[in-house]
């Protein structure tokens, strides 16, 4: 497997840059008010006692300009883990550099290396450039599925 030298696993000193990228993604997705991530939260999630979130970063000229935050999921139908890509973001001024593809390639390599059978993510239906990019890599839309979410009052009401 060929690996791109611009892509590596995140280190603790990358946390502020990753937080900035997550806020950039929230802005791009037209929901900046919903993003409340702090550096302390992300550092604990990525590097605490029992990390359950992982991250690859893309660097250009020593600066982190892209990231892929992910975690393991599990397919009962396949009987093995997979990767769920929570966030993929490359700063707008560095799009077209191949970093997005390189980040996805690194996650695909992670899957192959660990015998994970799926790499999955969600994309907003209005994000045509991303959809076209993902399709160009061979990804297929799972249009027959609808994502549901409980948060805030609905979550606490059900959980109380």
PDB file of C-alpha atoms in Angstrom, residues 3-157:
ATOM      1  CA  UNK A   3       0.920   6.058   1.690  1.00  0.00           C
ATOM      2  CA  UNK A   4       0.901   9.794   1.107  1.00  0.00           C
ATOM      3  CA  UNK A   5       3.569  11.550   3.199  1.00  0.00           C
ATOM      4  CA  UNK A   6       1.183  14.506   3.706  1.00  0.00           C
ATOM      5  CA  UNK A   7      -1.177  12.308   5.739  1.00  0.00           C
ATOM      6  CA  UNK A   8      -0.508  11.094   9.274  1.00  0.00           C
ATOM      7  CA  UNK A   9      -2.290  10.225  12.496  1.00  0.00           C
ATOM      8  CA  UNK A  10      -3.114  13.238  14.629  1.00  0.00           C
ATOM      9  CA  UNK A  11      -0.904  14.140  17.583  1.00  0.00           C
ATOM     10  CA  UNK A  12      -1.923  16.028  20.733  1.00  0.00           C
ATOM     11  CA  UNK A  13      -0.330  19.238  19.439  1.00  0.00           C
ATOM     12  CA  UNK A  14      -2.685  19.080  16.397  1.00  0.00           C
ATOM     13  CA  UNK A  15      -5.816  19.488  18.543  1.00  0.00           C
ATOM     14  CA  UNK A  16      -6.204  23.290  18.151  1.00  0.00           C
ATOM     15  CA  UNK A  17      -5.855  23.024  14.353  1.00  0.00           C
ATOM     16  CA  UNK A  18      -8.369  20.149  14.224  1.00  0.00           C
ATOM     17  CA  UNK A  19     -10.866  22.119  16.319  1.00  0.00           C
ATOM     18  CA  UNK A  20     -10.488  25.033  13.876  1.00  0.00           C
ATOM     19  CA  UNK A  21     -11.130  22.653  10.970  1.00  0.00           C
ATOM     20  CA  UNK A  22     -14.260  21.274  12.651  1.00  0.00           C
ATOM     21  CA  UNK A  23     -15.560  24.826  13.079  1.00  0.00           C
ATOM     22  CA  UNK A  24     -14.716  25.457   9.429  1.00  0.00           C
ATOM     23  CA  UNK A  25     -16.784  22.427   8.472  1.00  0.00           C
ATOM     24  CA  UNK A  26     -19.706  23.626  10.611  1.00  0.00           C
ATOM     25  CA  UNK A  27     -19.543  26.990   8.844  1.00  0.00           C
ATOM     26  CA  UNK A  28     -19.415  25.268   5.436  1.00  0.00           C
ATOM     27  CA  UNK A  29     -22.409  23.112   6.387  1.00  0.00           C
ATOM     28  CA  UNK A  30     -24.367  26.244   7.322  1.00  0.00           C
ATOM     29  CA  UNK A  31     -24.657  25.307  10.998  1.00  0.00           C
ATOM     30  CA  UNK A  32     -21.909  27.142  12.895  1.00  0.00           C
ATOM     31  CA  UNK A  33     -24.221  27.725  15.879  1.00  0.00           C
ATOM     32  CA  UNK A  34     -24.476  23.971  16.429  1.00  0.00           C
ATOM     33  CA  UNK A  35     -20.737  23.428  16.874  1.00  0.00           C
ATOM     34  CA  UNK A  36     -19.640  23.510  20.521  1.00  0.00           C
ATOM     35  CA  UNK A  37     -16.488  21.391  20.386  1.00  0.00           C
ATOM     36  CA  UNK A  38     -13.685  22.463  22.713  1.00  0.00           C
ATOM     37  CA  UNK A  39     -10.006  21.592  22.506  1.00  0.00           C
ATOM     38  CA  UNK A  40     -10.262  19.875  25.903  1.00  0.00           C
ATOM     39  CA  UNK A  41     -13.126  17.663  24.707  1.00  0.00           C
ATOM     40  CA  UNK A  42     -11.314  16.678  21.545  1.00  0.00           C
ATOM     41  CA  UNK A  43      -8.040  16.020  23.336  1.00  0.00           C
ATOM     42  CA  UNK A  44      -9.808  13.680  25.767  1.00  0.00           C
ATOM     43  CA  UNK A  45     -11.695  11.934  22.954  1.00  0.00           C
ATOM     44  CA  UNK A  46      -8.572  11.400  20.860  1.00  0.00           C
ATOM     45  CA  UNK A  47      -5.855  10.918  23.477  1.00  0.00           C
ATOM     46  CA  UNK A  48      -7.555  10.146  26.819  1.00  0.00           C
ATOM     47  CA  UNK A  49      -7.493   6.839  28.687  1.00  0.00           C
ATOM     48  CA  UNK A  50      -9.868   5.038  26.336  1.00  0.00           C
ATOM     49  CA  UNK A  51      -9.950   6.854  22.997  1.00  0.00           C
ATOM     50  CA  UNK A  52     -12.934   5.948  20.853  1.00  0.00           C
ATOM     51  CA  UNK A  53     -12.375   8.619  18.203  1.00  0.00           C
ATOM     52  CA  UNK A  54      -9.407   8.747  15.858  1.00  0.00           C
ATOM     53  CA  UNK A  55      -8.065  11.303  13.431  1.00  0.00           C
ATOM     54  CA  UNK A  56      -5.819  11.577  10.436  1.00  0.00           C
ATOM     55  CA  UNK A  57      -4.554  14.997   9.391  1.00  0.00           C
ATOM     56  CA  UNK A  58      -3.329  16.382   6.110  1.00  0.00           C
ATOM     57  CA  UNK A  59      -0.370  18.733   6.161  1.00  0.00           C
ATOM     58  CA  UNK A  60       0.928  21.147   3.564  1.00  0.00           C
ATOM     59  CA  UNK A  61       4.144  23.035   4.283  1.00  0.00           C
ATOM     60  CA  UNK A  62       4.019  21.933   7.935  1.00  0.00           C
ATOM     61  CA  UNK A  63       0.495  23.258   8.491  1.00  0.00           C
ATOM     62  CA  UNK A  64      -2.521  21.043   9.244  1.00  0.00           C
ATOM     63  CA  UNK A  65      -5.066  22.033   6.582  1.00  0.00           C
ATOM     64  CA  UNK A  66      -7.304  18.963   6.503  1.00  0.00           C
ATOM     65  CA  UNK A  67      -8.584  16.222   8.762  1.00  0.00           C
ATOM     66  CA  UNK A  68     -10.613  13.042   8.867  1.00  0.00           C
ATOM     67  CA  UNK A  69     -12.205  12.296  12.265  1.00  0.00           C
ATOM     68  CA  UNK A  70     -13.534   8.761  12.548  1.00  0.00           C
ATOM     69  CA  UNK A  71     -14.588   5.961  14.867  1.00  0.00           C
ATOM     70  CA  UNK A  72     -15.279   2.254  14.641  1.00  0.00           C
ATOM     71  CA  UNK A  73     -18.748   0.955  13.969  1.00  0.00           C
ATOM     72  CA  UNK A  74     -19.908  -2.642  13.660  1.00  0.00           C
ATOM     73  CA  UNK A  75     -21.910  -4.444  11.002  1.00  0.00           C
ATOM     74  CA  UNK A  76     -23.991  -7.276  12.395  1.00  0.00           C
ATOM     75  CA  UNK A  77     -24.646  -8.447   8.844  1.00  0.00           C
ATOM     76  CA  UNK A  78     -20.961  -8.703   8.024  1.00  0.00           C
ATOM     77  CA  UNK A  79     -19.847  -9.590  11.535  1.00  0.00           C
ATOM     78  CA  UNK A  80     -16.915  -7.169  11.544  1.00  0.00           C
ATOM     79  CA  UNK A  81     -16.048  -3.589  12.370  1.00  0.00           C
ATOM     80  CA  UNK A  82     -15.939  -0.761   9.904  1.00  0.00           C
ATOM     81  CA  UNK A  83     -15.022   2.888   9.997  1.00  0.00           C
ATOM     82  CA  UNK A  84     -17.564   5.665  10.271  1.00  0.00           C
ATOM     83  CA  UNK A  85     -16.122   8.922   9.007  1.00  0.00           C
ATOM     84  CA  UNK A  86     -17.624  11.672  11.159  1.00  0.00           C
ATOM     85  CA  UNK A  87     -15.852  14.636   9.582  1.00  0.00           C
ATOM     86  CA  UNK A  88     -13.773  15.107   6.458  1.00  0.00           C
ATOM     87  CA  UNK A  89     -12.657  18.660   5.827  1.00  0.00           C
ATOM     88  CA  UNK A  90      -9.946  20.359   3.824  1.00  0.00           C
ATOM     89  CA  UNK A  91      -9.632  24.141   4.005  1.00  0.00           C
ATOM     90  CA  UNK A  92     -11.196  25.708   0.892  1.00  0.00           C
ATOM     91  CA  UNK A  93      -7.910  27.243  -0.262  1.00  0.00           C
ATOM     92  CA  UNK A  94      -6.327  23.763  -0.331  1.00  0.00           C
ATOM     93  CA  UNK A  95      -9.095  21.884  -2.126  1.00  0.00           C
ATOM     94  CA  UNK A  96      -7.961  20.337  -5.357  1.00  0.00           C
ATOM     95  CA  UNK A  97      -4.578  19.477  -3.808  1.00  0.00           C
ATOM     96  CA  UNK A  98      -5.516  15.801  -3.487  1.00  0.00           C
ATOM     97  CA  UNK A  99      -5.644  15.929   0.324  1.00  0.00           C
ATOM     98  CA  UNK A 100      -9.303  14.871   0.518  1.00  0.00           C
ATOM     99  CA  UNK A 101      -8.627  11.795  -1.574  1.00  0.00           C
ATOM    100  CA  UNK A 102      -5.423  11.094   0.378  1.00  0.00           C
ATOM    101  CA  UNK A 103      -7.316  11.254   3.687  1.00  0.00           C
ATOM    102  CA  UNK A 104      -9.977   8.843   2.384  1.00  0.00           C
ATOM    103  CA  UNK A 105      -7.236   6.591   1.003  1.00  0.00           C
ATOM    104  CA  UNK A 106      -5.617   6.480   4.460  1.00  0.00           C
ATOM    105  CA  UNK A 107      -8.938   5.385   5.988  1.00  0.00           C
ATOM    106  CA  UNK A 108      -9.450   2.769   3.266  1.00  0.00           C
ATOM    107  CA  UNK A 109      -5.951   1.473   4.041  1.00  0.00           C
ATOM    108  CA  UNK A 110      -6.879   1.364   7.738  1.00  0.00           C
ATOM    109  CA  UNK A 111      -9.889  -0.769   6.777  1.00  0.00           C
ATOM    110  CA  UNK A 112      -7.869  -3.124   4.585  1.00  0.00           C
ATOM    111  CA  UNK A 113      -5.103  -3.484   7.198  1.00  0.00           C
ATOM    112  CA  UNK A 114      -7.602  -4.346   9.956  1.00  0.00           C
ATOM    113  CA  UNK A 115     -10.055  -6.426   7.898  1.00  0.00           C
ATOM    114  CA  UNK A 116     -12.816  -3.835   8.329  1.00  0.00           C
ATOM    115  CA  UNK A 117     -15.341  -4.249   5.542  1.00  0.00           C
ATOM    116  CA  UNK A 118     -16.979  -0.820   5.388  1.00  0.00           C
ATOM    117  CA  UNK A 119     -16.011   2.824   5.247  1.00  0.00           C
ATOM    118  CA  UNK A 120     -19.148   4.927   5.618  1.00  0.00           C
ATOM    119  CA  UNK A 121     -20.090   8.571   6.063  1.00  0.00           C
ATOM    120  CA  UNK A 122     -22.950  10.995   5.537  1.00  0.00           C
ATOM    121  CA  UNK A 123     -23.070  13.983   3.246  1.00  0.00           C
ATOM    122  CA  UNK A 124     -25.648  16.749   3.046  1.00  0.00           C
ATOM    123  CA  UNK A 125     -27.853  16.287  -0.002  1.00  0.00           C
ATOM    124  CA  UNK A 126     -27.142  19.841  -1.250  1.00  0.00           C
ATOM    125  CA  UNK A 127     -23.360  19.304  -1.217  1.00  0.00           C
ATOM    126  CA  UNK A 128     -23.079  18.367  -4.895  1.00  0.00           C
ATOM    127  CA  UNK A 129     -19.293  18.938  -5.164  1.00  0.00           C
ATOM    128  CA  UNK A 130     -18.668  16.460  -2.330  1.00  0.00           C
ATOM    129  CA  UNK A 131     -21.197  13.957  -3.693  1.00  0.00           C
ATOM    130  CA  UNK A 132     -19.569  14.080  -7.130  1.00  0.00           C
ATOM    131  CA  UNK A 133     -16.126  13.675  -5.528  1.00  0.00           C
ATOM    132  CA  UNK A 134     -17.225  10.638  -3.482  1.00  0.00           C
ATOM    133  CA  UNK A 135     -18.862   9.019  -6.504  1.00  0.00           C
ATOM    134  CA  UNK A 136     -15.660   9.543  -8.505  1.00  0.00           C
ATOM    135  CA  UNK A 137     -13.902   7.365  -5.908  1.00  0.00           C
ATOM    136  CA  UNK A 138     -16.454   4.558  -6.326  1.00  0.00           C
ATOM    137  CA  UNK A 139     -18.567   5.349  -3.254  1.00  0.00           C
ATOM    138  CA  UNK A 140     -22.279   4.630  -3.543  1.00  0.00           C
ATOM    139  CA  UNK A 141     -25.104   6.593  -1.943  1.00  0.00           C
ATOM    140  CA  UNK A 142     -27.309   4.711   0.488  1.00  0.00           C
ATOM    141  CA  UNK A 143     -30.428   6.607  -0.551  1.00  0.00           C
ATOM    142  CA  UNK A 144     -32.827   4.018   0.836  1.00  0.00           C
ATOM    143  CA  UNK A 145     -31.785   4.841   4.422  1.00  0.00           C
ATOM    144  CA  UNK A 146     -32.961   7.805   6.482  1.00  0.00           C
ATOM    145  CA  UNK A 147     -30.835   9.005   9.364  1.00  0.00           C
ATOM    146  CA  UNK A 148     -32.608   9.719  12.647  1.00  0.00           C
ATOM    147  CA  UNK A 149     -31.213  11.629  15.608  1.00  0.00           C
ATOM    148  CA  UNK A 150     -32.242  12.358  19.180  1.00  0.00           C
ATOM    149  CA  UNK A 151     -30.651  15.404  20.829  1.00  0.00           C
ATOM    150  CA  UNK A 152     -31.372  18.045  23.440  1.00  0.00           C
ATOM    151  CA  UNK A 153     -34.908  17.934  24.884  1.00  0.00           C
ATOM    152  CA  UNK A 154     -36.032  14.894  22.872  1.00  0.00           C
ATOM    153  CA  UNK A 155     -33.032  12.903  24.090  1.00  0.00           C
ATOM    154  CA  UNK A 156     -33.397  13.891  27.743  1.00  0.00           C
ATOM    155  CA  UNK A 157     -37.152  13.310  27.649  1.00  0.00           C
TER     156      UNK A 157
END
